[in-house]
CSV table of C-alpha atoms and ligand atoms in Angstrom, one decimal:
chain,number,residue,atom,x,y,z
A,1259,MET,CA,109.3,-62.0,62.8
A,1260,THR,CA,108.0,-62.9,66.2
A,1261,GLU,CA,104.3,-63.8,66.2
A,1262,ARG,CA,102.1,-62.5,69.1
A,1263,LEU,CA,99.6,-65.2,69.8
A,1264,ARG,CA,96.5,-64.8,72.0
A,1265,ALA,CA,96.1,-67.5,74.6
A,1266,ASP,CA,92.8,-68.7,73.0
A,1267,PRO,CA,92.4,-72.2,71.5
A,1268,ALA,CA,93.7,-71.2,68.1
A,1269,GLY,CA,96.7,-69.4,69.6
A,1270,ILE,CA,97.5,-72.3,71.9
A,1271,ALA,CA,97.2,-74.8,69.1
A,1272,ARG,CA,99.6,-72.7,66.9
A,1273,ALA,CA,102.1,-72.3,69.8
A,1274,ALA,CA,102.0,-76.1,70.3
A,1275,ARG,CA,102.6,-76.7,66.6
A,1276,LEU,CA,105.5,-74.3,66.6
A,1277,LEU,CA,107.1,-76.1,69.6
A,1278,ASP,CA,106.5,-79.4,67.9
A,1279,ALA,CA,108.4,-78.1,64.8
A,1280,GLY,CA,111.4,-77.2,67.0
A,1281,ARG,CA,110.6,-73.5,67.2
A,1282,LEU,CA,110.9,-71.2,70.2
A,1283,VAL,CA,107.7,-69.9,71.9
A,1284,ALA,CA,107.8,-67.6,75.0
A,1285,PHE,CA,104.8,-68.1,77.3
A,1286,GLY,CA,103.7,-66.6,80.6
A,1287,THR,CA,103.7,-68.6,83.9
A,1288,GLU,CA,102.9,-67.3,87.4
A,1289,THR,CA,106.6,-66.6,87.9
A,1290,VAL,CA,108.0,-64.9,84.8
A,1291,TYR,CA,107.7,-65.4,81.0
A,1292,GLY,CA,109.7,-68.5,79.9
A,1293,LEU,CA,111.4,-69.0,76.6
A,1294,GLY,CA,110.0,-72.4,75.7
A,1295,ALA,CA,111.4,-75.2,73.5
A,1296,ASP,CA,110.6,-78.9,73.1
A,1297,ALA,CA,112.7,-80.3,75.9
A,1298,GLY,CA,113.3,-83.5,74.0
A,1299,ASN,CA,114.8,-81.6,70.9
A,1300,ALA,CA,118.4,-80.7,71.4
A,1301,MET,CA,118.5,-78.5,68.3
A,1302,ALA,CA,115.6,-76.5,69.7
A,1303,VAL,CA,117.2,-76.2,73.1
A,1304,ALA,CA,120.4,-75.0,71.5
A,1305,ALA,CA,118.4,-72.3,69.8
A,1306,VAL,CA,117.2,-71.2,73.2
A,1307,PHE,CA,120.8,-70.5,74.3
A,1308,GLU,CA,121.4,-68.8,71.0
A,1309,ALA,CA,118.4,-66.6,71.2
A,1310,LYS,CA,119.3,-65.5,74.8
A,1311,ARG,CA,122.9,-65.1,73.7
A,1312,ARG,CA,123.9,-67.0,76.8
A,1313,PRO,CA,127.7,-67.2,77.1
A,1314,HIS,CA,127.4,-70.5,79.0
A,1315,PHE,CA,125.1,-73.5,79.2
A,1316,ASN,CA,123.3,-73.8,82.4
A,1317,PRO,CA,120.6,-76.4,83.1
A,1318,LEU,CA,117.1,-75.4,82.2
A,1319,ILE,CA,113.9,-76.2,84.0
A,1320,ALA,CA,111.6,-78.8,82.4
A,1321,HIS,CA,108.1,-77.5,82.7
A,1322,CYS,CA,105.5,-80.3,83.0
A,1323,LEU,CA,101.7,-80.5,82.9
A,1324,ASP,CA,101.4,-82.2,86.3
A,1325,ALA,CA,103.2,-84.1,88.9
A,1326,ASP,CA,102.7,-87.4,87.1
A,1327,ALA,CA,104.4,-86.0,84.0
A,1328,ALA,CA,107.2,-84.4,86.1
A,1329,PHE,CA,107.9,-87.7,87.9
A,1330,ARG,CA,108.2,-89.6,84.6
A,1331,GLU,CA,111.3,-87.4,84.0
A,1332,VAL,CA,112.9,-87.7,87.4
A,1333,CYS,CA,113.1,-90.2,90.2
A,1334,ALA,CA,110.7,-88.9,92.8
A,1335,THR,CA,111.3,-89.3,96.5
A,1336,ASP,CA,108.9,-89.2,99.3
A,1337,LEU,CA,109.9,-85.6,100.1
A,1338,ALA,CA,109.4,-84.6,96.4
A,1339,ARG,CA,105.9,-86.0,96.4
A,1340,ARG,CA,104.9,-84.2,99.5
A,1341,LEU,CA,106.3,-80.9,98.1
A,1342,ALA,CA,104.5,-81.5,94.8
A,1343,ASP,CA,101.2,-82.1,96.6
A,1344,ALA,CA,101.6,-78.9,98.6
A,1345,PHE,CA,103.1,-76.5,96.0
A,1346,TRP,CA,102.3,-77.7,92.5
A,1347,PRO,CA,101.2,-76.1,90.3
A,1348,GLY,CA,103.3,-73.3,91.7
A,1349,PRO,CA,106.7,-71.5,91.8
A,1350,LEU,CA,108.7,-74.4,93.2
A,1351,THR,CA,111.4,-76.2,91.1
A,1352,LEU,CA,112.7,-79.6,92.3
A,1353,VAL,CA,116.1,-80.9,91.2
A,1354,LEU,CA,116.2,-84.7,91.3
A,1355,PRO,CA,118.1,-87.6,89.6
A,1356,ARG,CA,116.9,-88.1,86.0
A,1357,ALA,CA,114.7,-91.0,85.4
A,1358,PRO,CA,116.1,-93.7,83.2
A,1359,GLY,CA,113.3,-93.1,80.7
A,1360,SER,CA,113.6,-89.3,80.7
A,1361,THR,CA,112.8,-87.7,77.4
A,1362,VAL,CA,114.6,-84.5,78.1
A,1363,CYS,CA,117.7,-84.0,76.0
A,1364,ALA,CA,121.2,-83.8,77.6
A,1365,LEU,CA,121.7,-80.2,76.6
A,1366,ALA,CA,118.6,-79.0,78.5
A,1367,ALA,CA,120.1,-80.6,81.7
A,1368,ALA,CA,123.6,-79.2,80.8
A,1369,GLY,CA,124.8,-82.8,80.7
A,1370,LEU,CA,124.0,-83.4,84.4
A,1371,ALA,CA,122.6,-86.6,86.0
A,1372,THR,CA,120.0,-84.4,87.7
A,1373,LEU,CA,117.1,-82.6,86.2
A,1374,ALA,CA,115.0,-79.6,87.4
A,1375,VAL,CA,111.3,-80.0,87.0
A,1376,ARG,CA,108.3,-77.8,87.8
A,1377,VAL,CA,104.6,-77.7,87.2
A,1378,PRO,CA,103.8,-74.0,86.5
A,1379,ASP,CA,100.6,-72.3,87.4
A,1380,GLY,CA,98.6,-70.1,85.1
A,1381,ALA,CA,96.0,-70.9,82.5
A,1382,GLY,CA,98.1,-70.1,79.5
A,1383,ALA,CA,101.1,-72.3,80.6
A,1384,GLY,CA,98.7,-75.1,81.5
A,1385,ALA,CA,96.9,-75.0,78.2
A,1386,LEU,CA,100.1,-74.9,76.3
A,1387,LEU,CA,101.6,-77.9,78.2
A,1388,ARG,CA,98.3,-79.9,77.6
A,1389,ALA,CA,98.2,-79.1,73.9
A,1390,PHE,CA,101.9,-79.8,73.4
A,1391,GLY,CA,101.8,-83.0,75.5
A,1392,ARG,CA,105.5,-83.2,76.5
A,1393,PRO,CA,107.8,-81.2,78.8
A,1394,ILE,CA,108.8,-77.7,77.7
A,1395,ALA,CA,112.3,-76.6,78.6
A,1396,ALA,CA,112.3,-72.9,79.5
A,1397,PRO,CA,114.7,-70.4,81.0
A,1398,SER,CA,113.4,-66.8,81.5
A,1399,ALA,CA,112.6,-65.1,78.2
A,1400,ASN,CA,115.1,-62.3,78.3
A,1401,PRO,CA,118.5,-61.8,76.8
A,1402,SER,CA,121.3,-63.2,79.0
A,1403,GLY,CA,122.1,-60.9,81.9
A,1404,GLY,CA,118.8,-58.9,81.5
A,1405,VAL,CA,115.9,-58.6,83.8
A,1406,SER,CA,113.3,-61.4,83.7
A,1407,PRO,CA,110.2,-60.4,81.8
A,1408,SER,CA,106.8,-60.4,83.4
A,1409,THR,CA,104.7,-59.3,80.4
A,1410,ALA,CA,104.6,-60.2,76.7
A,1411,ASP,CA,105.8,-56.6,75.9
A,1412,HIS,CA,108.9,-57.2,78.1
A,1413,VAL,CA,109.6,-60.4,76.1
A,1414,MET,CA,109.3,-58.5,72.8
A,1415,ASP,CA,111.6,-55.7,74.1
A,1416,GLY,CA,114.4,-58.2,74.6
A,1417,LEU,CA,113.8,-61.0,72.0
A,1418,ALA,CA,111.6,-59.7,69.2
A,1419,GLY,CA,112.9,-61.1,65.9
A,1420,ARG,CA,115.0,-63.8,67.7
A,1421,ILE,CA,112.2,-66.1,68.7
A,1422,ASP,CA,109.2,-67.5,66.8
A,1423,ALA,CA,106.3,-66.5,69.0
A,1424,VAL,CA,105.1,-65.1,72.3
A,1425,LEU,CA,101.9,-66.4,73.8
A,1426,GLU,CA,100.2,-63.5,75.5
A,1427,CYS,CA,99.3,-64.9,78.9
A,1428,GLY,CA,98.8,-61.5,80.7
A,1429,PRO,CA,101.1,-60.1,83.5
A,1430,CYS,CA,102.7,-62.8,85.7
A,1431,ALA,CA,100.9,-63.2,89.1
A,1432,VAL,CA,104.1,-63.8,91.1
A,1433,GLY,CA,106.6,-61.9,89.0
A,1434,LEU,CA,109.5,-63.6,90.9
A,1435,GLU,CA,111.4,-66.7,89.7
A,1436,SER,CA,110.7,-70.1,91.2
A,1437,THR,CA,112.3,-71.4,94.3
A,1438,VAL,CA,114.9,-74.0,93.3
A,1439,LEU,CA,115.3,-76.9,95.7
A,1440,ASP,CA,117.8,-79.6,95.2
A,1441,LEU,CA,116.5,-83.0,96.5
A,1442,SER,CA,119.2,-85.1,94.9
A,1443,GLY,CA,121.5,-85.3,97.9
A,1444,ALA,CA,121.3,-86.4,101.5
A,1445,MET,CA,119.9,-83.0,102.6
A,1446,PRO,CA,117.5,-80.7,100.7
A,1447,VAL,CA,119.4,-77.6,99.5
A,1448,LEU,CA,118.0,-74.3,98.5
A,1449,LEU,CA,119.7,-73.3,95.2
A,1450,ARG,CA,117.7,-70.2,94.6
A,1451,PRO,CA,115.2,-68.4,96.7
A,1452,GLY,CA,112.0,-67.6,94.8
A,1453,GLY,CA,108.2,-67.6,94.8
A,1454,VAL,CA,107.7,-70.2,97.5
A,1455,PRO,CA,109.3,-69.0,100.8
A,1456,VAL,CA,111.8,-71.5,102.1
A,1457,GLU,CA,110.1,-71.2,105.5
A,1458,ALA,CA,107.0,-72.7,104.0
A,1459,ILE,CA,109.1,-75.6,102.6
A,1460,GLU,CA,110.7,-76.1,106.0
A,1461,ARG,CA,107.4,-76.3,107.8
A,1462,LEU,CA,106.5,-79.2,105.6
A,1463,ILE,CA,109.8,-81.1,105.3
A,1464,GLY,CA,112.1,-79.8,108.0
A,1465,PRO,CA,115.5,-78.0,107.7
A,1466,VAL,CA,116.8,-76.9,104.3
A,1467,LEU,CA,120.4,-76.1,103.6
A,1468,ARG,CA,120.9,-72.6,102.2
A,1469,VAL,CA,123.9,-72.1,99.8
A,1470,ALA,CA,122.5,-69.6,97.3
A,1471,PRO,CA,124.0,-66.1,97.6
A,1472,SER,CA,120.7,-64.4,98.2
A,1473,SER,CA,121.9,-61.0,97.0
A,1474,THR,CA,122.3,-62.2,93.3
A,1475,PRO,CA,120.0,-65.1,92.9
A,1476,MET,CA,118.7,-64.2,89.4
A,1477,GLN,CA,121.9,-63.0,87.8
A,1478,ASP,CA,124.2,-64.9,85.4
A,1479,ALA,CA,126.7,-65.2,88.2
A,1480,PRO,CA,130.3,-65.6,86.9
A,1481,VAL,CA,131.9,-68.8,88.1
A,1482,ALA,CA,135.5,-69.9,88.0
A,1483,PRO,CA,136.2,-72.8,85.6
A,1484,GLY,CA,135.9,-76.1,87.3
A,1485,MET,CA,134.3,-74.7,90.4
A,1486,LEU,CA,130.8,-75.7,89.5
A,1487,ALA,CA,130.4,-79.2,90.8
A,1488,SER,CA,126.9,-79.3,89.4
A,1489,HIS,CA,128.4,-79.2,85.9
A,1490,TYR,CA,129.3,-82.3,84.0
A,1491,ALA,CA,132.9,-82.8,83.4
A,1492,PRO,CA,134.4,-85.9,81.8
A,1493,SER,CA,136.8,-88.0,83.8
A,1494,LEU,CA,139.4,-88.0,81.0
A,1495,PRO,CA,141.4,-84.8,80.7
A,1496,VAL,CA,140.4,-82.5,77.9
A,1497,ARG,CA,143.0,-80.7,75.7
A,1498,LEU,CA,141.6,-77.5,74.2
A,1499,ASP,CA,142.1,-76.1,70.6
A,1500,ALA,CA,143.9,-79.2,69.5
A,1501,PRO,CA,144.7,-79.5,65.8
A,1502,GLY,CA,144.1,-83.3,66.1
A,1503,PRO,CA,144.4,-86.1,68.5
A,1504,GLY,CA,147.7,-87.0,70.2
A,1505,ARG,CA,148.7,-90.5,71.1
A,1506,GLY,CA,146.1,-92.1,73.2
A,1507,GLU,CA,143.5,-89.4,72.7
A,1508,ALA,CA,139.9,-89.5,71.5
A,1509,LEU,CA,138.9,-86.6,69.2
A,1510,LEU,CA,136.1,-84.1,69.7
A,1511,ALA,CA,136.0,-82.7,66.2
A,1512,PHE,CA,134.3,-79.6,64.7
A,1513,GLY,CA,133.8,-79.0,61.0
A,1514,PRO,CA,134.9,-81.0,58.0
A,1515,LEU,CA,137.7,-83.5,59.0
A,1516,PRO,CA,141.0,-83.0,57.2
A,1517,ASP,CA,142.1,-86.1,55.3
A,1518,ALA,CA,144.9,-86.7,57.7
A,1519,LEU,CA,142.4,-87.2,60.5
A,1520,ARG,CA,140.0,-89.5,58.6
A,1521,GLU,CA,141.6,-92.6,59.9
A,1522,THR,CA,141.6,-91.4,63.5
A,1523,GLY,CA,140.2,-93.9,66.0
A,1524,LEU,CA,137.6,-92.6,68.4
A,1525,VAL,CA,135.9,-89.5,67.0
A,1526,TRP,CA,132.8,-87.5,67.8
A,1527,ASN,CA,132.2,-84.7,65.3
A,1528,LEU,CA,130.1,-82.0,66.9
A,1529,SER,CA,129.1,-80.8,63.5
A,1530,PRO,CA,130.8,-81.9,60.3
A,1531,ARG,CA,129.2,-78.9,58.5
A,1532,GLY,CA,130.5,-76.5,61.1
A,1533,ASP,CA,127.1,-75.5,62.4
A,1534,LEU,CA,127.3,-74.1,66.0
A,1535,ARG,CA,123.7,-74.9,66.9
A,1536,GLU,CA,124.2,-78.5,65.8
A,1537,ALA,CA,127.5,-78.5,67.8
A,1538,ALA,CA,125.8,-77.3,70.9
A,1539,ALA,CA,123.0,-79.9,70.5
A,1540,ARG,CA,125.6,-82.7,70.3
A,1541,LEU,CA,128.1,-81.4,72.9
A,1542,PHE,CA,127.1,-83.2,76.1
A,1543,SER,CA,126.2,-86.5,74.4
A,1544,GLY,CA,129.6,-86.3,72.6
A,1545,LEU,CA,131.6,-85.6,75.8
A,1546,ARG,CA,129.9,-88.6,77.5
A,1547,HIS,CA,130.4,-90.8,74.5
A,1548,LEU,CA,134.1,-90.0,74.2
A,1549,ASP,CA,134.6,-90.3,78.0
A,1550,ASP,CA,132.9,-93.7,78.3
A,1551,GLU,CA,134.2,-95.2,75.1
A,1552,GLY,CA,137.6,-93.7,75.5
A,1553,ARG,CA,138.0,-95.2,79.0
A,1554,ALA,CA,136.7,-98.6,77.7
A,1555,GLN,CA,139.3,-98.5,75.0
A,1556,GLY,CA,142.1,-97.5,77.4
A,1557,LEU,CA,142.5,-94.0,76.0
A,1558,THR,CA,144.0,-91.3,78.3
A,1559,GLY,CA,142.5,-88.0,77.1
A,1560,ILE,CA,140.2,-86.1,74.8
A,1561,ALA,CA,141.5,-83.6,72.2
A,1562,ALA,CA,139.0,-80.9,71.4
A,1563,MET,CA,139.4,-79.1,68.1
A,1564,PRO,CA,138.9,-75.4,68.0
A,1565,VAL,CA,135.3,-74.0,67.9
A,1566,PRO,CA,134.9,-70.4,66.8
A,1567,ALA,CA,134.5,-67.9,69.7
A,1568,GLU,CA,131.2,-66.4,68.4
A,1569,GLY,CA,127.5,-66.9,69.0
A,1570,LEU,CA,126.9,-70.3,70.6
A,1571,GLY,CA,130.6,-71.1,70.1
A,1572,LEU,CA,131.2,-68.9,73.2
A,1573,ALA,CA,129.0,-71.2,75.4
A,1574,ILE,CA,130.6,-74.3,73.8
A,1575,ARG,CA,134.1,-73.0,74.5
A,1576,ASP,CA,133.1,-72.1,78.1
A,1577,ARG,CA,131.9,-75.6,78.7
A,1578,LEU,CA,135.0,-77.2,77.2
A,1579,GLN,CA,137.2,-74.9,79.3
A,1580,ARG,CA,135.4,-76.0,82.4
A,1581,ALA,CA,135.9,-79.6,81.3
A,1582,ALA,CA,139.6,-78.9,80.8
A,1583,ALA,CA,140.2,-77.0,84.0
A,1584,PRO,CA,141.9,-78.6,87.0
A,1585,ARG,CA,139.3,-79.7,89.5
A,1586,PRO,CA,140.7,-78.6,92.9
A,1587,MET,CA,137.3,-79.0,94.6
A,1588,ALA,CA,136.9,-82.7,93.6
A,1589,GLY,CA,135.8,-84.9,96.5
A,1590,ARG,CA,133.8,-82.3,98.4
A,1591,PRO,CA,130.0,-82.8,98.7
A,1592,ALA,CA,128.6,-81.7,95.4
A,1593,ALA,CA,125.6,-79.9,97.0
A,1594,LEU,CA,127.8,-77.5,98.9
A,1595,LEU,CA,129.6,-76.4,95.8
A,1596,GLN,CA,126.6,-75.6,93.7
A,1597,ARG,CA,126.1,-72.1,92.7
A,1598,VAL,CA,123.1,-70.4,91.2
A,1599,VAL,CA,123.9,-69.4,87.6
A,1600,GLY,CA,120.3,-68.8,86.3
B,2946,AMP,P1,116.1,-70.1,84.8
B,2946,AMP,O1,116.6,-70.8,83.6
B,2946,AMP,O2,116.5,-68.6,84.7
B,2946,AMP,O3,114.7,-70.3,85.1
B,2946,AMP,O4,116.9,-70.7,86.1
B,2946,AMP,C1,116.9,-72.0,86.3
B,2946,AMP,C2,117.6,-72.3,87.6
B,2946,AMP,O5,117.5,-73.7,88.0
B,2946,AMP,C3,119.1,-71.9,87.5
B,2946,AMP,O6,119.4,-71.3,88.7
B,2946,AMP,C4,119.7,-73.3,87.4
B,2946,AMP,O7,121.1,-73.2,87.8
B,2946,AMP,C5,118.8,-74.2,88.2
B,2946,AMP,N1,118.9,-75.6,87.8
B,2946,AMP,C6,118.3,-76.1,86.8
B,2946,AMP,N2,118.6,-77.4,86.7
B,2946,AMP,C7,119.4,-77.7,87.7
B,2946,AMP,C8,120.1,-78.9,88.1
B,2946,AMP,N3,120.0,-80.1,87.4
B,2946,AMP,N4,120.9,-78.8,89.1
B,2946,AMP,C9,121.1,-77.6,89.8
B,2946,AMP,N5,120.5,-76.5,89.4
B,2946,AMP,C10,119.6,-76.5,88.4
B,2947,MG,MG1,117.0,-66.2,84.0
């Protein structure tokens, strides 16, 4: 059952309690309806990907109450502060290096060292962020590949029964996704055109590099394995669907470990009970752990046990395949390789 909540004090309080309990609440912003989860709760963020039936993990935008809250999660630059002053609250998303004290979980950022933050406009979104008190991770509240919703009815059409509540915030004023601007490199890069025209940004900060294919900015664009430089890949080679670790390999396990593997050295079990949501929630922290520890211990690879190709398992397998793929583009400037996969 998906509750429909009015954006009055009682509805807002209920929505905030649900988020706090790790549940999913769609809410309206000035751009489109977002499917919100506690950005600091990896299990809740995994449930977002599950509800959307997304076949891959892409980084989500952390929605924040104000610029102060946003700049606690990322390392602000002078440009970022000027843009925030001019356009927040509003349809502009900034990608910046994560702050050391960031509370956002690795899955919400798809394991990246950067994080996308935005301060949404709209009374409902603002009230929810104030009541909740922490960042809300939210992609658009539609099934993967579908059209972004601009009313609560659209959200229900696509996700009724798959999410806990929708906060009725009225029709979205802009109805277009946010402009996504990457400020993490030497030059600002437009990753997705959206509600704030890039010309308005350029008037304020000068030239912006355009790499987004403007014809398909909102689609789940298919990307070849290993091509997405914005996606985290461990430096140790990854071997897929391995029954167990070979010599010199760390083990990324899934499900109950067979007796023969109990004595194995470096292991990260995605989910000993074989739960795909738990596995998704632990995937990026696990890859990083095995990569860092494995190199420290002089290991030469990561063996990944099979994960079922269903539900969230599809996205987990997609991510592992990218991690295992050869990286022909390595060494090119990352910003030039980024593709929009919202
Ligand atoms: P959506 O989830 O549909 O609102 O789309 C979010 C957009 O922001 C997608 O195009 C993501 O690829 C992009 N995005 C979010 N975080 C990052 C990041 N750290 N680096 C690059 N792009 C990002
Ligand atoms: Mg989307």
